[in-house]
Amino acid sequence: MNGGKYMYFPYLRGKQFELLALKELVISNKLSSKVIPIIEPLKPSSTLSNTLKAFVENELSIVTISNPSVGNFLLECQNKDKEAFRKSYEEILKNPSILLGIDLNNSDNIDVQIITKYADKLVTVCTDTESIPLHSQLIGTKAKYNLIKDSKEFSREITSNKVMLEDKFNAKKRNADYCAVQDELFSSDHLFYNSEGYLGFSDYSIIGSDYSEGGFAPYAIAIHIVYFDSNKKLRIKHFTSDSNDDYNDPAGKFQEAISKLANCEELKDINTDGLRELRLCYEDKRYPGLGSVKKMAIKHHLELMNSFLIAEGPQS
């Protein structure tokens, strides 16, 4: 399905709740061909397979990175107990909805045979200037989309089918640090990427590009929610808990943060699935767990961008 010239490529690591966010959005018909998510798979899992299948069944495009630079996907795929997954995954890659991503920054794990085999549906990621010659050598003009940094160093040499990839999330070292920055600019790329010579724009949603395994209990809970200001620029609010001296009572911390979201004036007229789910948690006084909170915030962001691109597209 052709998404036209107004396109958003959210780049997500394939953690369980990121994958569930994508799958739920597709099943509930909240994404269109204007949003093409990019997944960097971390491990072979049924959640990954089911997410890809949901996109195939709904005839929507999604990119899976063939040489992920984080996680143990390629290694675990070789395990004997993953043979069924491997066969199923290789089969689903043949579907036209599944585009093949090549991370040129991770040159050691590039399979040149894949570039030849899937030449008609390649998507490249190049954010390191040292990888630009590799693009010329291996890809040239073959790729459907080339995700690059918004810099002359890249656009001078990678000139076709360009997509602007920038990390727009201003990550803090600790969640408590967001107390000092409750509202800030997130992005205006969606307004100007087309006039600047790009086919689309890409970011790491409300997660950011830094990767960590996670799994520790934070002292503070922060909920990151984007919204449009009066100039159609995307801003982000950080709703943070108040009792941040230790990691006890995460449910109580969540209630402190979610109550600020529920009473936020700028969000009152926005009714995405993700926001509705978060508001229900507040109304029911229910703590869904940090993974689910992240999932809802991602769902909100992607649905909001999808609606914007359908309604408006970028300024010329």
Short mmCIF file of C-alpha atoms in Angstrom, two decimals:
data_model
loop_
_atom_site.label_atom_id
_atom_site.label_comp_id
_atom_site.label_asym_id
_atom_site.label_seq_id
_atom_site.Cartn_x
_atom_site.Cartn_y
_atom_site.Cartn_z
CA MET A 1 0.00 0.00 0.00
CA ASN A 2 1.43 3.38 -0.95
CA GLY A 3 1.44 5.87 1.89
CA GLY A 4 1.98 8.88 -0.33
CA LYS A 5 4.52 11.56 0.52
CA TYR A 6 3.45 12.19 4.12
CA MET A 7 5.09 9.42 6.10
CA TYR A 8 6.28 8.71 9.64
CA PHE A 9 8.72 5.94 10.55
CA PRO A 10 8.76 5.40 14.34
CA TYR A 11 11.88 3.42 15.29
CA LEU A 12 11.30 1.00 18.18
CA ARG A 13 13.37 -1.69 19.82
CA GLY A 14 11.46 -4.98 19.88
CA LYS A 15 10.69 -5.16 23.58
CA GLN A 16 7.43 -6.82 24.53
CA PHE A 17 5.44 -3.67 25.28
CA GLU A 18 6.69 -1.80 22.20
CA LEU A 19 5.55 -4.72 20.05
CA LEU A 20 2.20 -4.92 21.84
CA ALA A 21 1.67 -1.19 21.26
CA LEU A 22 2.07 -1.71 17.51
CA LYS A 23 -0.09 -4.81 17.40
CA GLU A 24 -2.93 -3.21 19.37
CA LEU A 25 -2.88 -0.08 17.20
CA VAL A 26 -3.14 -2.15 14.02
CA ILE A 27 -5.89 -4.43 15.32
CA SER A 28 -7.95 -1.43 16.45
CA ASN A 29 -7.44 0.27 13.05
CA LYS A 30 -5.53 3.25 14.48
CA LEU A 31 -2.65 3.15 11.99
CA SER A 32 -2.68 3.76 8.25
CA SER A 33 -0.18 3.40 5.43
CA LYS A 34 1.22 6.80 6.45
CA VAL A 35 2.95 5.22 9.46
CA ILE A 36 5.62 2.58 8.80
CA PRO A 37 7.11 1.37 12.08
CA ILE A 38 10.65 0.06 12.24
CA ILE A 39 11.38 -2.77 14.67
CA GLU A 40 14.86 -3.69 15.81
CA PRO A 41 14.17 -7.22 17.09
CA LEU A 42 15.81 -8.19 20.38
CA LYS A 43 14.88 -11.86 20.62
CA PRO A 44 12.77 -14.41 18.75
CA SER A 45 9.32 -14.41 20.34
CA SER A 46 5.69 -15.11 19.60
CA THR A 47 4.96 -11.41 20.31
CA LEU A 48 7.28 -10.42 17.46
CA SER A 49 5.71 -12.97 15.09
CA ASN A 50 2.16 -11.97 16.02
CA THR A 51 2.93 -8.27 15.56
CA LEU A 52 4.34 -8.84 12.08
CA LYS A 53 1.35 -11.04 11.20
CA ALA A 54 -1.05 -8.30 12.32
CA PHE A 55 0.56 -5.89 9.85
CA VAL A 56 0.45 -8.49 7.07
CA GLU A 57 -3.23 -9.26 7.72
CA ASN A 58 -4.08 -5.56 7.59
CA GLU A 59 -1.90 -4.94 4.52
CA LEU A 60 0.22 -2.34 6.29
CA SER A 61 3.98 -2.03 5.94
CA ILE A 62 6.44 -2.58 8.77
CA VAL A 63 10.24 -2.77 8.75
CA THR A 64 12.24 -5.37 10.64
CA ILE A 65 15.98 -4.78 11.02
CA SER A 66 17.90 -7.80 9.69
CA ASN A 67 21.11 -7.04 11.60
CA PRO A 68 20.09 -5.61 14.99
CA SER A 69 22.86 -3.97 17.01
CA VAL A 70 21.22 -4.61 20.40
CA GLY A 71 19.77 -7.76 21.97
CA ASN A 72 20.55 -11.36 20.98
CA PHE A 73 18.10 -11.93 18.14
CA LEU A 74 20.46 -13.38 15.53
CA LEU A 75 22.24 -15.58 18.09
CA GLU A 76 19.06 -16.96 19.66
CA CYS A 77 17.54 -17.65 16.24
CA GLN A 78 20.25 -20.28 15.71
CA ASN A 79 19.19 -22.28 18.80
CA LYS A 80 17.63 -25.66 18.08
CA ASP A 81 14.52 -24.84 20.10
CA LYS A 82 13.92 -21.81 17.84
CA GLU A 83 13.77 -23.77 14.59
CA ALA A 84 9.98 -23.40 14.30
CA PHE A 85 10.23 -19.66 14.91
CA ARG A 86 13.05 -19.34 12.37
CA LYS A 87 11.06 -21.07 9.63
CA SER A 88 7.95 -19.04 10.39
CA TYR A 89 9.97 -15.79 10.46
CA GLU A 90 11.70 -16.53 7.15
CA GLU A 91 8.31 -17.25 5.61
CA ILE A 92 6.71 -14.02 6.83
CA LEU A 93 9.67 -11.99 5.52
CA LYS A 94 8.56 -12.95 2.01
CA ASN A 95 5.32 -11.00 2.41
CA PRO A 96 5.24 -7.62 0.61
CA SER A 97 4.13 -5.88 3.82
CA ILE A 98 7.39 -6.77 5.58
CA LEU A 99 10.25 -4.51 4.56
CA LEU A 100 13.86 -5.49 5.33
CA GLY A 101 15.96 -3.05 7.30
CA ILE A 102 19.75 -2.87 7.05
CA ASP A 103 21.56 -1.05 9.86
CA LEU A 104 24.67 0.19 8.08
CA ASN A 105 26.10 1.37 11.41
CA ASN A 106 26.36 -2.32 12.38
CA SER A 107 28.53 -3.34 9.43
CA ASP A 108 29.91 -6.54 11.02
CA ASN A 109 26.50 -8.23 10.91
CA ILE A 110 25.32 -7.24 7.44
CA ASP A 111 24.28 -10.21 5.30
CA VAL A 112 25.01 -9.21 1.70
CA GLN A 113 22.82 -12.07 0.44
CA ILE A 114 19.81 -10.46 2.10
CA ILE A 115 20.47 -7.23 0.19
CA THR A 116 20.35 -9.19 -3.06
CA LYS A 117 17.40 -11.38 -2.05
CA TYR A 118 15.18 -8.51 -0.88
CA ALA A 119 16.46 -5.78 -3.20
CA ASP A 120 12.90 -4.58 -3.93
CA LYS A 121 12.02 -3.86 -0.29
CA LEU A 122 15.13 -2.58 1.44
CA VAL A 123 15.20 0.14 4.10
CA THR A 124 18.58 1.39 5.28
CA VAL A 125 19.59 3.12 8.51
CA CYS A 126 22.75 5.26 8.36
CA THR A 127 23.44 7.65 11.24
CA ASP A 128 27.24 7.29 11.44
CA THR A 129 29.31 9.25 8.92
CA GLU A 130 31.76 6.35 8.80
CA SER A 131 29.00 4.18 7.29
CA ILE A 132 28.24 6.47 4.35
CA PRO A 133 30.78 4.78 2.01
CA LEU A 134 29.16 1.43 2.84
CA HIS A 135 25.83 2.79 1.61
CA SER A 136 27.40 3.72 -1.73
CA GLN A 137 29.14 0.36 -1.95
CA LEU A 138 26.25 -1.96 -1.01
CA ILE A 139 23.02 -0.04 -1.59
CA GLY A 140 23.36 2.84 -4.05
CA THR A 141 19.86 3.69 -5.28
CA LYS A 142 18.34 0.29 -4.46
CA ALA A 143 16.56 1.13 -1.19
CA LYS A 144 12.90 2.15 -0.91
CA TYR A 145 13.81 4.36 2.05
CA ASN A 146 17.11 5.59 3.48
CA LEU A 147 16.98 6.78 7.08
CA ILE A 148 19.73 9.34 7.66
CA LYS A 149 20.60 12.10 10.10
CA ASP A 150 19.49 15.57 9.07
CA SER A 151 22.97 16.73 8.09
CA LYS A 152 24.71 17.73 4.87
CA GLU A 153 27.34 15.06 5.54
CA PHE A 154 24.63 12.46 4.83
CA SER A 155 22.31 14.16 2.34
CA ARG A 156 25.15 15.13 -0.01
CA GLU A 157 25.99 11.47 -0.64
CA ILE A 158 22.74 9.65 0.11
CA THR A 159 20.47 11.56 -2.23
CA SER A 160 17.48 9.31 -3.01
CA ASN A 161 14.43 8.27 -0.96
CA LYS A 162 15.69 10.06 2.15
CA VAL A 163 13.95 9.87 5.53
CA MET A 164 15.06 12.18 8.34
CA LEU A 165 15.97 10.20 11.50
CA GLU A 166 16.51 12.19 14.70
CA ASP A 167 16.26 11.35 18.38
CA LYS A 168 13.73 13.92 19.58
CA PHE A 169 13.37 12.62 23.15
CA ASN A 170 15.39 14.64 25.66
CA ALA A 171 16.25 11.76 27.98
CA LYS A 172 17.24 12.49 31.58
CA LYS A 173 19.57 10.42 33.72
CA ARG A 174 16.87 9.86 36.36
CA ASN A 175 13.08 10.03 36.12
CA ALA A 176 13.04 12.51 39.02
CA ASP A 177 14.96 14.96 36.81
CA TYR A 178 11.83 15.45 34.69
CA CYS A 179 10.28 17.33 37.63
CA ALA A 180 12.37 20.32 36.56
CA VAL A 181 11.25 20.08 32.90
CA GLN A 182 7.52 19.43 32.88
CA ASP A 183 6.86 20.61 29.31
CA GLU A 184 9.22 21.07 26.34
CA LEU A 185 9.41 21.06 22.55
CA PHE A 186 9.49 17.54 21.10
CA SER A 187 9.59 18.04 17.32
CA SER A 188 8.62 20.14 14.33
CA ASP A 189 10.02 17.67 11.78
CA HIS A 190 6.49 16.65 10.75
CA LEU A 191 5.90 20.20 9.49
CA PHE A 192 9.01 20.74 7.41
CA TYR A 193 10.60 17.42 6.36
CA ASN A 194 8.97 17.45 2.92
CA SER A 195 10.09 20.97 2.02
CA GLU A 196 13.60 20.00 3.16
CA GLY A 197 13.82 17.18 0.63
CA TYR A 198 12.80 14.14 2.69
CA LEU A 199 10.14 11.53 1.92
CA GLY A 200 9.39 11.11 5.60
CA PHE A 201 10.59 11.61 9.14
CA SER A 202 11.60 9.20 11.87
CA ASP A 203 12.26 9.26 15.60
CA TYR A 204 12.50 6.94 18.59
CA SER A 205 9.08 7.97 19.93
CA ILE A 206 8.96 8.74 23.67
CA ILE A 207 11.69 6.19 24.44
CA GLY A 208 14.78 7.74 22.86
CA SER A 209 17.66 6.07 21.05
CA ASP A 210 19.57 4.87 24.13
CA TYR A 211 19.03 1.17 24.76
CA SER A 212 18.97 -0.52 28.15
CA GLU A 213 17.69 -3.89 29.29
CA GLY A 214 15.79 -2.19 32.12
CA GLY A 215 14.27 -4.23 34.90
CA PHE A 216 15.10 -2.10 37.94
CA ALA A 217 12.61 -0.29 40.15
CA PRO A 218 12.92 3.49 39.68
CA TYR A 219 12.68 6.00 42.52
CA ALA A 220 10.35 8.15 40.40
CA ILE A 221 7.70 7.35 37.80
CA ALA A 222 7.43 9.58 34.74
CA ILE A 223 4.75 9.43 32.03
CA HIS A 224 5.72 11.08 28.72
CA ILE A 225 2.84 12.39 26.60
CA VAL A 226 3.08 14.38 23.36
CA TYR A 227 0.56 16.94 22.13
CA PHE A 228 0.29 19.63 19.45
CA ASP A 229 0.55 23.31 20.37
CA SER A 230 -1.32 26.09 18.57
CA ASN A 231 1.39 26.18 15.87
CA LYS A 232 1.08 22.41 15.24
CA LYS A 233 4.51 21.80 16.74
CA LEU A 234 4.76 18.67 18.84
CA ARG A 235 5.47 19.25 22.51
CA ILE A 236 5.92 16.71 25.29
CA LYS A 237 4.71 16.73 28.87
CA HIS A 238 6.51 14.80 31.60
CA PHE A 239 4.11 13.83 34.38
CA THR A 240 6.28 12.81 37.32
CA SER A 241 5.61 11.39 40.77
CA ASP A 242 6.32 13.51 43.87
CA SER A 243 7.49 10.98 46.50
CA ASN A 244 10.80 10.09 44.89
CA ASP A 245 13.11 9.37 47.82
CA ASP A 246 13.03 5.58 47.50
CA TYR A 247 11.58 2.83 45.31
CA ASN A 248 8.77 1.80 47.67
CA ASP A 249 5.10 1.97 46.62
CA PRO A 250 5.30 2.24 42.81
CA ALA A 251 1.49 2.15 42.66
CA GLY A 252 1.33 5.25 44.84
CA LYS A 253 3.95 6.98 42.70
CA PHE A 254 1.94 6.14 39.60
CA GLN A 255 -1.19 7.70 41.09
CA GLU A 256 0.75 10.90 41.78
CA ALA A 257 1.93 11.08 38.16
CA ILE A 258 -1.32 9.97 36.50
CA SER A 259 -3.41 12.46 38.49
CA LYS A 260 -1.40 15.27 36.87
CA LEU A 261 -2.10 13.78 33.44
CA ALA A 262 -5.80 13.37 34.16
CA ASN A 263 -6.10 17.03 35.12
CA CYS A 264 -3.96 18.45 32.32
CA GLU A 265 -5.76 21.20 30.42
CA GLU A 266 -3.79 20.78 27.17
CA LEU A 267 -4.79 17.11 26.88
CA LYS A 268 -8.48 17.36 27.75
CA ASP A 269 -9.69 17.32 24.12
CA ILE A 270 -7.38 14.51 22.96
CA ASN A 271 -8.92 11.04 22.91
CA THR A 272 -6.45 8.54 21.53
CA ASP A 273 -6.65 4.90 22.62
CA GLY A 274 -3.47 5.28 24.67
CA LEU A 275 -4.71 8.33 26.55
CA ARG A 276 -8.08 6.73 27.22
CA GLU A 277 -6.36 3.68 28.68
CA LEU A 278 -4.21 5.87 30.93
CA ARG A 279 -7.24 7.86 32.11
CA LEU A 280 -9.03 4.61 32.94
CA CYS A 281 -6.11 3.61 35.16
CA TYR A 282 -6.59 6.90 37.03
CA GLU A 283 -10.35 6.47 37.35
CA ASP A 284 -10.00 2.87 38.54
CA LYS A 285 -7.03 3.72 40.79
CA ARG A 286 -5.19 0.85 39.08
CA TYR A 287 -1.44 0.53 38.56
CA PRO A 288 -0.88 -1.43 35.31
CA GLY A 289 2.92 -1.73 35.63
CA LEU A 290 5.63 0.37 34.01
CA GLY A 291 5.67 -1.66 30.78
CA SER A 292 1.98 -1.05 30.17
CA VAL A 293 2.35 2.66 30.95
CA LYS A 294 5.07 2.88 28.30
CA LYS A 295 2.90 0.93 25.86
CA MET A 296 -0.02 3.35 26.32
CA ALA A 297 2.23 6.41 25.84
CA ILE A 298 3.67 4.96 22.61
CA LYS A 299 0.18 4.11 21.34
CA HIS A 300 -0.91 7.68 22.02
CA HIS A 301 2.09 9.15 20.16
CA LEU A 302 1.72 6.98 17.06
CA GLU A 303 -2.05 7.39 16.80
CA LEU A 304 -1.69 11.17 17.18
CA MET A 305 0.88 11.31 14.37
CA ASN A 306 -1.20 9.06 12.13
CA SER A 307 -4.24 11.35 12.58
CA PHE A 308 -2.12 14.43 11.88
CA LEU A 309 -0.67 13.03 8.66
CA ILE A 310 -4.07 11.97 7.39
CA ALA A 311 -5.58 15.36 8.16
CA GLU A 312 -2.80 17.77 7.31
CA GLY A 313 0.56 16.60 5.99
CA PRO A 314 3.57 18.94 6.17
CA GLN A 315 3.70 22.62 5.27
CA SER A 316 5.25 23.42 1.89
#
